[in-house]
Coordinates of C-alpha atoms in Angstrom, one line a residue:
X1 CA -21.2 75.7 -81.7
X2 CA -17.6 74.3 -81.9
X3 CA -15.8 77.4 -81.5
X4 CA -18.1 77.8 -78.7
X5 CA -17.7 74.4 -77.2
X6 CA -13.8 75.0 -77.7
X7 CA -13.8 78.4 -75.5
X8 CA -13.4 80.5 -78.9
X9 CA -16.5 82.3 -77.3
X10 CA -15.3 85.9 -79.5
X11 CA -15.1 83.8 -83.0
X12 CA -18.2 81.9 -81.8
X13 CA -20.4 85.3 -81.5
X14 CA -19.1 86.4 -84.7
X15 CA -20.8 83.1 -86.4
X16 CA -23.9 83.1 -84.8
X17 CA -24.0 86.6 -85.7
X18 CA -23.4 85.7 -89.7
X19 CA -25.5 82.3 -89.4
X20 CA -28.8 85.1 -87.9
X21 CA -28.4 87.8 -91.2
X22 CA -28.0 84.5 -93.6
X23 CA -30.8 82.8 -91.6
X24 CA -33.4 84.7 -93.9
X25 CA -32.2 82.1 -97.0
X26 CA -33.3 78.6 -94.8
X27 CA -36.4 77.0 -95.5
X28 CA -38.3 79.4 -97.0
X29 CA -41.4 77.1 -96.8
X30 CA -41.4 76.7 -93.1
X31 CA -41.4 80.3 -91.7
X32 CA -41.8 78.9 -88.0
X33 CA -38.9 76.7 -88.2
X34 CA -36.7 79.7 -89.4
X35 CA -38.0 82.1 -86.4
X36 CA -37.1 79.5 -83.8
X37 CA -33.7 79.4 -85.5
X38 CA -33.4 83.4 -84.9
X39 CA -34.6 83.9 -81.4
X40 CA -32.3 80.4 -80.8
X41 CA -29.0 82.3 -82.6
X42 CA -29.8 85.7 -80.3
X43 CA -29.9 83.8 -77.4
X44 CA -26.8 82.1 -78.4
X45 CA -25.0 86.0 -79.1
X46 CA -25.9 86.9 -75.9
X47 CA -24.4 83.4 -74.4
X48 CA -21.1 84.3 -76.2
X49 CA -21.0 87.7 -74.8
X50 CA -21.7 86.3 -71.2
X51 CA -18.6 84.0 -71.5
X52 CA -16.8 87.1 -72.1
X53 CA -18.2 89.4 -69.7
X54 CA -19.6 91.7 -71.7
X55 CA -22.9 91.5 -69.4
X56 CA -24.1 95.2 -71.6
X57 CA -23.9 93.5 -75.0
X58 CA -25.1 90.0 -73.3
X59 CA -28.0 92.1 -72.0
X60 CA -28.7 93.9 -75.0
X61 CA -29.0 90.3 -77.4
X62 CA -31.3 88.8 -74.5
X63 CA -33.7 91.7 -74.6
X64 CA -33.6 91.3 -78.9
X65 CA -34.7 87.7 -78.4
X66 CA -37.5 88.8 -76.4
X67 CA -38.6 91.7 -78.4
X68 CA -38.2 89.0 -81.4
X69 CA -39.8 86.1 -79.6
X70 CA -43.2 89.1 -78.8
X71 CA -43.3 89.9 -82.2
X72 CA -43.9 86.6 -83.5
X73 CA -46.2 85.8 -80.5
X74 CA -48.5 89.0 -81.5
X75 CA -48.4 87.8 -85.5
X76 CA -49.1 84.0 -84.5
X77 CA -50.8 83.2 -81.4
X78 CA -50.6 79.0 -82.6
X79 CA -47.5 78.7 -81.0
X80 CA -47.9 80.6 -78.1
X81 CA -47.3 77.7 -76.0
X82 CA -43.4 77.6 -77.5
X83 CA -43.0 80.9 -77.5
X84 CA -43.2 81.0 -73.5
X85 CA -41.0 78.4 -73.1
X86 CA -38.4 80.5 -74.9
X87 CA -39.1 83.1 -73.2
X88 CA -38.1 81.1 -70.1
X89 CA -35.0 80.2 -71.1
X90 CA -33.8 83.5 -72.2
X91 CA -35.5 85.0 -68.8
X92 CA -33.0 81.9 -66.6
X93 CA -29.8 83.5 -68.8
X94 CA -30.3 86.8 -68.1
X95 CA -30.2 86.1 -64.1
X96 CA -26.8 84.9 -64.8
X97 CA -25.8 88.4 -66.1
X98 CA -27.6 90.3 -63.0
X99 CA -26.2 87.8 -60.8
X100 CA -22.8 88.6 -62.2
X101 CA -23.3 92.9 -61.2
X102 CA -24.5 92.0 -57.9
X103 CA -27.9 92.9 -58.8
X104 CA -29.2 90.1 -56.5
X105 CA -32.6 91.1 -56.8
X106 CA -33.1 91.6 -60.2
X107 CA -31.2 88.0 -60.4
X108 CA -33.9 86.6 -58.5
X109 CA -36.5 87.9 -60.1
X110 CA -35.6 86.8 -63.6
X111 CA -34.8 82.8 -62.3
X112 CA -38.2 82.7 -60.5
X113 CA -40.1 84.0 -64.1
X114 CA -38.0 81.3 -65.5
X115 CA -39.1 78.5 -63.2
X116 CA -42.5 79.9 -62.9
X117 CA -42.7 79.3 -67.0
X118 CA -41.2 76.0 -67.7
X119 CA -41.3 73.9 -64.1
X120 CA -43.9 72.3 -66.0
X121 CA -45.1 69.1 -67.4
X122 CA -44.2 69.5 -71.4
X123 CA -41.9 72.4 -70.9
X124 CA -38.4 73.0 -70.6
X125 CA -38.3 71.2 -67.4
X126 CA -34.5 70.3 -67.0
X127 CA -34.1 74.2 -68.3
X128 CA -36.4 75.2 -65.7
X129 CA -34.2 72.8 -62.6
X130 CA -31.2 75.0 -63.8
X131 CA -32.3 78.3 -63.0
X132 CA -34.7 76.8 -59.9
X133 CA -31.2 75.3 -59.1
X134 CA -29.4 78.9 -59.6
X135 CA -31.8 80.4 -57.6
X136 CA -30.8 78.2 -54.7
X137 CA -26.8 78.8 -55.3
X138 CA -28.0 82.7 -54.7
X139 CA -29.3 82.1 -51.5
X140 CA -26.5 80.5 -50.8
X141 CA -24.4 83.3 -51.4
X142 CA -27.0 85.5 -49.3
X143 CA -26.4 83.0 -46.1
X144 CA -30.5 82.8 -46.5
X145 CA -29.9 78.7 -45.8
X146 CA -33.9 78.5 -45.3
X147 CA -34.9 79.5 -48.8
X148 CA -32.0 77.5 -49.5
X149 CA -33.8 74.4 -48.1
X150 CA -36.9 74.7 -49.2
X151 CA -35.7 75.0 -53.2
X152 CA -33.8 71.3 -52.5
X153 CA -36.9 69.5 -51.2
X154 CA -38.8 71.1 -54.1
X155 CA -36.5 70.5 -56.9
X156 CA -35.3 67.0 -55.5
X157 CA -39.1 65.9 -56.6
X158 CA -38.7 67.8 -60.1
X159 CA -35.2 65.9 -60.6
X160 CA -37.0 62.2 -59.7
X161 CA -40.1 63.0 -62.3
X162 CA -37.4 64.3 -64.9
X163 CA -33.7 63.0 -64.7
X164 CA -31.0 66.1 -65.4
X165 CA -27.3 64.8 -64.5
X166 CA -26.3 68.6 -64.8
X167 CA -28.6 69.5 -62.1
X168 CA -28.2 66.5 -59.8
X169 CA -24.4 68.0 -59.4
X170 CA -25.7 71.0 -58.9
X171 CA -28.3 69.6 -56.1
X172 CA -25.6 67.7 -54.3
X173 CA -23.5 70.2 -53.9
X174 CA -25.6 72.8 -52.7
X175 CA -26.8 70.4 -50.0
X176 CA -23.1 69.7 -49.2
X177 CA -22.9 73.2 -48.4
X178 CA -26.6 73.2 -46.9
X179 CA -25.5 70.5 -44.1
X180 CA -22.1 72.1 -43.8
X181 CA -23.8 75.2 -42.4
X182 CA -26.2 73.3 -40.4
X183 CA -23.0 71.5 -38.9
X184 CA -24.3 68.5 -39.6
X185 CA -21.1 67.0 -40.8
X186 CA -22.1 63.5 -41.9
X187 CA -24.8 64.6 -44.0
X188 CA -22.7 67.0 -45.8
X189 CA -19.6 64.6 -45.9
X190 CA -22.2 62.4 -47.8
X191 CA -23.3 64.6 -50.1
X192 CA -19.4 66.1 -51.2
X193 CA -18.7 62.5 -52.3
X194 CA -21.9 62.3 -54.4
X195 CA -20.8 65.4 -55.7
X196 CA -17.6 64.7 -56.4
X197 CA -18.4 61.3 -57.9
X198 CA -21.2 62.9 -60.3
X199 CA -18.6 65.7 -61.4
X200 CA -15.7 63.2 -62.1
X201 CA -18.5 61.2 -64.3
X202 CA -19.7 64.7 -66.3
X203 CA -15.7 65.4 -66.9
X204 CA -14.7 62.1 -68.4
X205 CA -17.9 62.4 -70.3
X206 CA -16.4 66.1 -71.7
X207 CA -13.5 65.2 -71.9
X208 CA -13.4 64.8 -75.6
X209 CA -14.1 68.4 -76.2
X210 CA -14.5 70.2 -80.0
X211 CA -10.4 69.8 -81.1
X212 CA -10.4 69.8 -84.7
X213 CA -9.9 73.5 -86.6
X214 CA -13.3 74.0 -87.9
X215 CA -12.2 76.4 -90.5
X216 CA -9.9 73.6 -91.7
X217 CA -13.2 71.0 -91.5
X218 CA -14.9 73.7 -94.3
X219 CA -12.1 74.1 -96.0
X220 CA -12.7 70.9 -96.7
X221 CA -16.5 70.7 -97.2
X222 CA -15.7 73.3 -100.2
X223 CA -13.3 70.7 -101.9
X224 CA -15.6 67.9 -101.7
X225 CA -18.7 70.1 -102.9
X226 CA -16.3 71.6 -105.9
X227 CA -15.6 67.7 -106.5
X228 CA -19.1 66.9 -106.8
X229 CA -19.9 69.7 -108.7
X230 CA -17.6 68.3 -111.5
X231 CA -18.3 64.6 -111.1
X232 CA -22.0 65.9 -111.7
X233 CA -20.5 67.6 -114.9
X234 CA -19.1 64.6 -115.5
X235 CA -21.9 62.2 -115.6
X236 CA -23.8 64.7 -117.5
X237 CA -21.2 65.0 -120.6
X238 CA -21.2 61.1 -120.7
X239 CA -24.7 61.2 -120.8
X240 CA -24.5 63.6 -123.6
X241 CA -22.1 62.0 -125.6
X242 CA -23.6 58.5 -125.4
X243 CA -26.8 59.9 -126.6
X244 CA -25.4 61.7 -129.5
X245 CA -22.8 59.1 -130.4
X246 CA -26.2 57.1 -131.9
X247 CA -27.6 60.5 -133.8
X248 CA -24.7 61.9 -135.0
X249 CA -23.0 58.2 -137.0
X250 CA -24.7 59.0 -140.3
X251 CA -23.6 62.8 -140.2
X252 CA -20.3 63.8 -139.9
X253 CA -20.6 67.5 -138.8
X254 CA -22.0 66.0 -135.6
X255 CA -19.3 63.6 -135.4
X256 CA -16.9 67.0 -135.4
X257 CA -19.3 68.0 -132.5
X258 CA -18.9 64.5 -130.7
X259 CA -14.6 65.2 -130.8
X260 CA -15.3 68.3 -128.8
X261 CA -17.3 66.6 -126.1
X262 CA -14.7 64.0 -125.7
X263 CA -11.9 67.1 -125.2
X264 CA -14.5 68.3 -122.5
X265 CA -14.7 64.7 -121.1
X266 CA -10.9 65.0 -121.0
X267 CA -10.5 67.9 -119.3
X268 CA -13.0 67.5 -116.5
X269 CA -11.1 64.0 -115.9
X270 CA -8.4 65.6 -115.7
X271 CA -9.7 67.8 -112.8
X272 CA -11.3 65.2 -110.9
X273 CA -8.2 63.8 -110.6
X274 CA -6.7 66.9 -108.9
X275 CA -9.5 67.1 -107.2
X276 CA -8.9 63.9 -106.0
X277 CA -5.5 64.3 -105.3
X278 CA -6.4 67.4 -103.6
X279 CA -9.0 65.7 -101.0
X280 CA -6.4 62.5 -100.7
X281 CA -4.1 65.2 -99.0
X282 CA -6.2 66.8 -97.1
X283 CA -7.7 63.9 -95.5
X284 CA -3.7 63.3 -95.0
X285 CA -3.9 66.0 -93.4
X286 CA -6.9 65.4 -90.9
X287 CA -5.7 62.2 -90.4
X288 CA -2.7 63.5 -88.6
X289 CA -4.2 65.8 -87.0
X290 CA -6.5 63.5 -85.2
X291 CA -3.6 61.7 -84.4
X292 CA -2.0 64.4 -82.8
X293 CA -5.7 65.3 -81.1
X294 CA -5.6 61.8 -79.3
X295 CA -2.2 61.8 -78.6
X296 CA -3.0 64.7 -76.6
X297 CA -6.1 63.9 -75.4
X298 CA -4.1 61.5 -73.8
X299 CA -1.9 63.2 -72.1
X300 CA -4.3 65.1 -70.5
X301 CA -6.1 62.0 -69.2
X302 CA -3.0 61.1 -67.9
X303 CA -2.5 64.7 -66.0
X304 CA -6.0 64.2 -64.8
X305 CA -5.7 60.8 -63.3
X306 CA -2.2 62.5 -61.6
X307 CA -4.4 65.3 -60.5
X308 CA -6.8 62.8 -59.2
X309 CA -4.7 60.8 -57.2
X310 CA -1.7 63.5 -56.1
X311 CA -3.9 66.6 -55.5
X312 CA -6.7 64.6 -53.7
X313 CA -5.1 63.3 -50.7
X314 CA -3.0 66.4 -49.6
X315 CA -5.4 68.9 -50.0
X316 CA -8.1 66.0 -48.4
X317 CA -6.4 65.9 -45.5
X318 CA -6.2 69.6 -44.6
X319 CA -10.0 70.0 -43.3
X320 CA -9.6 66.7 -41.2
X321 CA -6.1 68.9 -39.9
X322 CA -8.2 72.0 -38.9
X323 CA -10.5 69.9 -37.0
X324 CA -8.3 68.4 -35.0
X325 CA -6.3 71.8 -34.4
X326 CA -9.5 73.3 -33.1
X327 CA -9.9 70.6 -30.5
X328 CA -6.3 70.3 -29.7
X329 CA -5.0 72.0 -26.5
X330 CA -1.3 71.0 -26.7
X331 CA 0.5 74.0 -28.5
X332 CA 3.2 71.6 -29.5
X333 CA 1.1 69.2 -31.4
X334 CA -1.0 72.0 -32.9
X335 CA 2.3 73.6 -34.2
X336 CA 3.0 70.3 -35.5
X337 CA -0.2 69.4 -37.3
X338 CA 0.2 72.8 -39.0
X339 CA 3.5 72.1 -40.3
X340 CA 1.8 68.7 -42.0
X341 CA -1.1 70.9 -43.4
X342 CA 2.3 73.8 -44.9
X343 CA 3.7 70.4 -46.4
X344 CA 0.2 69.3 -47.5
X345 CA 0.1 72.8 -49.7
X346 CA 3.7 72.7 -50.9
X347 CA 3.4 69.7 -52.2
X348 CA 0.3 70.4 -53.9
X349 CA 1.9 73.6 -55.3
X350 CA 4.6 71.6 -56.6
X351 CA 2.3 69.3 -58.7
X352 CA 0.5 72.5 -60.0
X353 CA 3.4 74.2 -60.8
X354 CA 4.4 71.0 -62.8
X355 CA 1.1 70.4 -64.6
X356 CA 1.3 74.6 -65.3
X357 CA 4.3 73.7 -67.4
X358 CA 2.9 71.0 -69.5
X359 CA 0.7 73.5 -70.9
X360 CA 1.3 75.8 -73.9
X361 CA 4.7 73.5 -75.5
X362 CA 4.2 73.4 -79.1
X363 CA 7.0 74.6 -81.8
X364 CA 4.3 76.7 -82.9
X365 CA 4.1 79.0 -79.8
X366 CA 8.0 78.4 -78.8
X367 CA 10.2 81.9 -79.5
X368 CA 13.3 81.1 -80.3
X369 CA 16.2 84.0 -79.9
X370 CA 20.3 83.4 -80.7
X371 CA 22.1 82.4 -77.5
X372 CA 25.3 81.9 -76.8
X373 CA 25.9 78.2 -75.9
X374 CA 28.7 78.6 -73.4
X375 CA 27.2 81.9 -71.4
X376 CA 23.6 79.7 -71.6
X377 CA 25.4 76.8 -69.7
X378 CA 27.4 78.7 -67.3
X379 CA 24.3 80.7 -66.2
X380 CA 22.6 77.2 -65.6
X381 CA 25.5 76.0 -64.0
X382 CA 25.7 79.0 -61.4
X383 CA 22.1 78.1 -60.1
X384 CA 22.1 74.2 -60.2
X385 CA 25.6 74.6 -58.0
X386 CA 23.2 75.7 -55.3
X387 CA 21.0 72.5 -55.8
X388 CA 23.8 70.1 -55.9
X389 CA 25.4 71.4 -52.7
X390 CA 22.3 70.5 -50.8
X391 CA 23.3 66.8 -50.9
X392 CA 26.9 67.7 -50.8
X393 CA 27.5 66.5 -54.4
X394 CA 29.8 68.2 -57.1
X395 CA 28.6 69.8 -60.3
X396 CA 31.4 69.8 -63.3
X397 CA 30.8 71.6 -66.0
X398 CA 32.9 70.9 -69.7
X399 CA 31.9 73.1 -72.7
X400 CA 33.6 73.9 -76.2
X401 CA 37.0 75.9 -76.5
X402 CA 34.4 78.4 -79.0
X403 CA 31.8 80.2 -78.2
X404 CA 29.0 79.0 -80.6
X405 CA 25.2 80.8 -81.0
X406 CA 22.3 78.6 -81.0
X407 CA 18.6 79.1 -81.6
X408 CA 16.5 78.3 -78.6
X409 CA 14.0 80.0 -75.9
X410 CA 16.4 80.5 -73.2
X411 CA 13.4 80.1 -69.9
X412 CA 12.1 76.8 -72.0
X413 CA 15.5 75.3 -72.5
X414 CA 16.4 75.9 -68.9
X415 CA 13.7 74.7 -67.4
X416 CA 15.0 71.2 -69.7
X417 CA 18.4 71.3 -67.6
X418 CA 17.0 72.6 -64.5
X419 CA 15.1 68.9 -64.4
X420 CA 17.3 66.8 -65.9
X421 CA 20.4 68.2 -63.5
X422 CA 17.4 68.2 -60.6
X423 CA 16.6 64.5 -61.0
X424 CA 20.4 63.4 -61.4
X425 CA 20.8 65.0 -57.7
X426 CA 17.4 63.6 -56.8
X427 CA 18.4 59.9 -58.0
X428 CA 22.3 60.1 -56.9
X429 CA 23.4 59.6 -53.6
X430 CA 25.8 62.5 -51.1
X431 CA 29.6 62.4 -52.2
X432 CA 29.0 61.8 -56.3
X433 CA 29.4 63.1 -59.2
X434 CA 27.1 65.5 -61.6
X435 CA 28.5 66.5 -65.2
X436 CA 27.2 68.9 -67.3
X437 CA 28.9 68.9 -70.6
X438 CA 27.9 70.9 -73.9
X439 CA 29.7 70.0 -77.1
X440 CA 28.8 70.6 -81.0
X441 CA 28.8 67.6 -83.4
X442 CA 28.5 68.5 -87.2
X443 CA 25.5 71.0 -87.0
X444 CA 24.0 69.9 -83.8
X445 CA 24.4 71.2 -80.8
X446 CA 24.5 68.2 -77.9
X447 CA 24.0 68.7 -74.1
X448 CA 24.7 66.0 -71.8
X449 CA 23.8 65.8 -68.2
X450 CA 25.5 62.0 -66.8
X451 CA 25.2 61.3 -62.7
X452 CA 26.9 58.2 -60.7
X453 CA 23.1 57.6 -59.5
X454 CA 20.7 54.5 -58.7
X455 CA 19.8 54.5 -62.7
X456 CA 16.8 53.3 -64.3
X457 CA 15.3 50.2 -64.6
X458 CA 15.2 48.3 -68.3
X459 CA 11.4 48.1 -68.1
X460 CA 10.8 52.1 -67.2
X461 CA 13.3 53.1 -69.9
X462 CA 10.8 53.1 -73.1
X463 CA 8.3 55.2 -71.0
X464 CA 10.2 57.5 -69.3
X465 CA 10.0 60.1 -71.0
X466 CA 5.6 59.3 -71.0
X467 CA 3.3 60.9 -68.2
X468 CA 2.7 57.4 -66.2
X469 CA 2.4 56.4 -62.1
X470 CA 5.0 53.8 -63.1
X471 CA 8.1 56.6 -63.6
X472 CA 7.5 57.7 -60.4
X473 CA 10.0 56.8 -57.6
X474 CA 11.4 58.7 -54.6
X475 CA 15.0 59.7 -54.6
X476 CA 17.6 58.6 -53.1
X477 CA 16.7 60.3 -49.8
X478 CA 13.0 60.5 -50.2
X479 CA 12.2 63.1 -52.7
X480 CA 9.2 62.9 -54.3
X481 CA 8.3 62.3 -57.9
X482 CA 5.2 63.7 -59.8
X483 CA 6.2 61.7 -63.3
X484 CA 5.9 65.1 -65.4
X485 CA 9.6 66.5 -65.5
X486 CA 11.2 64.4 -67.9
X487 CA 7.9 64.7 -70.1
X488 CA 7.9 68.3 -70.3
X489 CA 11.7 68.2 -71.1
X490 CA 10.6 66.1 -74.0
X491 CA 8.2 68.8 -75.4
X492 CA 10.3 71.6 -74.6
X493 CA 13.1 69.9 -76.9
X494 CA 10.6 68.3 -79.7
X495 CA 9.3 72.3 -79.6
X496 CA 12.4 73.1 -80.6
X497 CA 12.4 70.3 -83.4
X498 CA 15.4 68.3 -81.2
X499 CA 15.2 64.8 -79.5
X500 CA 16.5 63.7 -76.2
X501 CA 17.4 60.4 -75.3
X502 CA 18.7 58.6 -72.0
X503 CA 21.6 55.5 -71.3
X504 CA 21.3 54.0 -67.9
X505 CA 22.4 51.1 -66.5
X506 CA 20.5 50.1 -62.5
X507 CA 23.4 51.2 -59.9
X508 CA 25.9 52.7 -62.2
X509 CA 23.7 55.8 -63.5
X510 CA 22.3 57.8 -66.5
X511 CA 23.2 60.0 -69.0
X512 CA 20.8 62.3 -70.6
X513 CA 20.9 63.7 -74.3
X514 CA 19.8 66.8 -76.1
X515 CA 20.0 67.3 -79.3
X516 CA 19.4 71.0 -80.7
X517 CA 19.8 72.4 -84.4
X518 CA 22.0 75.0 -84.9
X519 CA 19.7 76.5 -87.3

């Protein structure tokens, strides 16, 4: 369930697939408990192969449940009433796949058995609003807005007898898209921002999704059980020898006996404490891994709240845009409305493109290749040139008298100049200055970007190179700021097992630092 609540949805199959043959071994003295646990795991299979569109193998898992979920019906008709209600469940899953083909009508047919089953006092009600509520999003998709309506009304009273925050999303924004139809714009502006609101609420809920390596977590497990095993092996030689240390006084054969189980007494000791020692580092281990988990889980609340608050308003204002286009008559003004919506989508590119970057840095997945130093720089140089001419400003460039090979990933590492060189022009006013300077100190390679620009302020200085809404200031001319450049040059370089650091003094400018092994 953690590899499948992680996305692993491959890996996750393969469990449930092990966890159903090993099944047989589980609580052999409750034979209905152990059946629900088998038609439960093929349900699951057939999940995992959904997730990976495999709708054949899906299909094929779904339709063993059944036959499994009959079989058991026909041999015990005492828990009939169960049995059905699994049945519905499995029935609601397998519209998903039809739906998926375009096999609309089989689709239908399979969520109305499911609702017909479990819409029922006692059943698997919230299951049941799912599939009711699936059954609504394919009318949707058939533009049949009357079926459509009447599946809201109905399940609206369902979802006030039963509460199910997954399908009161669900309702809201079907009727969002109900009222948008009908054109009734008020209504369906209404029920957006419940939507919205509810699905903002269910991802900061989630957000603290499965992290931890699971095969780690039983590595583990298998420690701790081998160190109770021997603590147990423990506590029963002490046992042993206590007893016999009273019997075996007046004989001295037994005494021989009672050296040996102190040598065994020894020796497990002896284990537990590498055992011991063993668990002390892995929980180490765990410990900085769940460091590095919230560090970032973090950063990823941060991106989101950026999202939030940089994505919503652009891409907000484009429908209100439209509106006003279709009304306008004045050519001029439309022509001028659609250049805000372009700059509306640019800019909303821009922060994608940015958040797209912060995704995937780790030294783990970072290919490094040799590079030449000098030819590295001068290729950077000849783009940025470009860039720096836009605000009439001069780039110079200073690199070693040798040529020297470093190991780096040559798009990662440029993308770390590309920003630092971008904000110096961003942050620097027309008529300055821009160095780019590349120099080797014992076995380091350094790289130093330094600009005649506004600078930063004392305060921002410990956090900028943190995702945060304080970093963020226009340039010098207006540019905008998204607050994620200098943190992905951060990661690039801490990929690459460097540092970067920044000097800056308010009105006289910065100087960046890189800092790069040579090997």
């Amino acid at each position: 369930m953690i590899l499948y609540n992680q996305g692993k949805f491959d890996a996750a199959a393969t469990n449930f697939k092990q966890s159903f043959s090993e099944a047989k071994l589980c609580e052999k003295n409750n034979e209905y408990s152990n059946y629900y646990r088998k038609q439960e795991l093929l349900n699951n299979i057939a999940l995992s192969y959904y997730k990976q569109d495999i709708g054949d193998s899906a299909l094929v898992y779904y339709n063993k449940a059944l036959d499994y979920i009959s079989a058991h019906q026909k041999s015990d008709t005492s828990t009939f009433f169960y049995d059905e209600m699994a049945k519905g469940v499995v029935y609601g899953n397998m519209g998903d796949i039809y739906k998926k083909k375009g096999n609309t009508l089989e689709a239908e047919n399979y969520y109305k058995k499911s609702v017909s089953i479990n819409l029922k006092s006692g059943r698997e009600t919230k299951d049941a609003q799912l599939s009711y509520l699936k059954l609504g999003a394919l009318y949707l998709e058939l533009n049949d807005f009357k079926k459509l309506e009447t599946i809201l009304a109905e399940i609206r009273i369902s979802l006030d007898e039963t509460p199910n925050p997954k399908g009161e999303i669900i309702w809201n924004k079907l009727s969002w898209k109900l009222f948008e139809h009908s054109n009734e714009k008020v209504k369906a502006h209404d029920y957006l921002v419940k939507f919205l609101t509810l699905q903002e609420a269910e991802e900061k809920l989630n957000k603290q999704i499965y992290q931890v390596d699971i095969y780690k977590q039983l590595e583990l497990l298998d420690k701790q059980n081998q160190l109770h095993l021997a603590q147990n092996e423990n506590e029963v030689a002490r046992t042993y020898l206590i007893s016999t240390i009273v019997i075996l006084m007046l004989i001295l054969i037994l005494s021989i006996i009672l050296g040996r189980n102190w040598l065994h007494s020894k020796k497990h000791i002896s284990t537990l404490k590498e055992l011991n020692e063993t668990v002390r580092s892995q929980n180490e281990q765990l410990e900085i891994a769940m460091s590095a988990l919230h560090k970032t889980i973090s950063e990823k609340d941060s991106i989101l709240k950026l999202v939030a608050h940089d994505l919503r308003t652009p891409v907000a204002s484009i429908p209100t845009l439209v509106e006003i286009i279709i009304t306008e008559v004045d050519e001029a003004q439309k022509l001028e409305y659609l250049e805000m919506i372009k700059s509306a989508c640019n800019s909303s590119l821009t922060l994608i493109a940015e958040i797209m970057a912060t995704a995937d840095i780790s030294n783990k997945n970072i290919e490094k290749e040799p590079t030449l130093l000098n030819e590295f720089m001068n290729d950077c140089a000849a783009i940025l040139e470009l860039k720096v001419k836009e605000k009439n400003q001069h780039l110079i460039v200073e690199l070693p008298a040798l040529e020297t090979t470093i190991m780096l990933n040559p798009e990662k590492m440029k993308r770390v100049i590309f920003n630092l060189v971008t904000n110096s022009v961003k942050f620097s006013k027309k008529d300055t200055t821009i160095k780019l300077a590349a120099f080797i100190n014992g076995n380091k390679a350094i790289i130093e970007v330094t600009d005649q620009g506004i600078g930063i302020p004392e305060k921002l200085l410990p956090e900028i190179f943190n995702i945060s809404k304080s970093g963020k200031r226009k340039g010098t001319e207006g540019e905008k700021s998204y607050g994620l450049g200098l943190n992905i040059c951060r990661r690039i370089v801490e990929a690459h097992d460097g540092k970067i650091s920044v000097k800056s003094e308010e009105n006289k400018g910065s100087t960046f630092t890189v800092e790069l092994p040579l090997t």
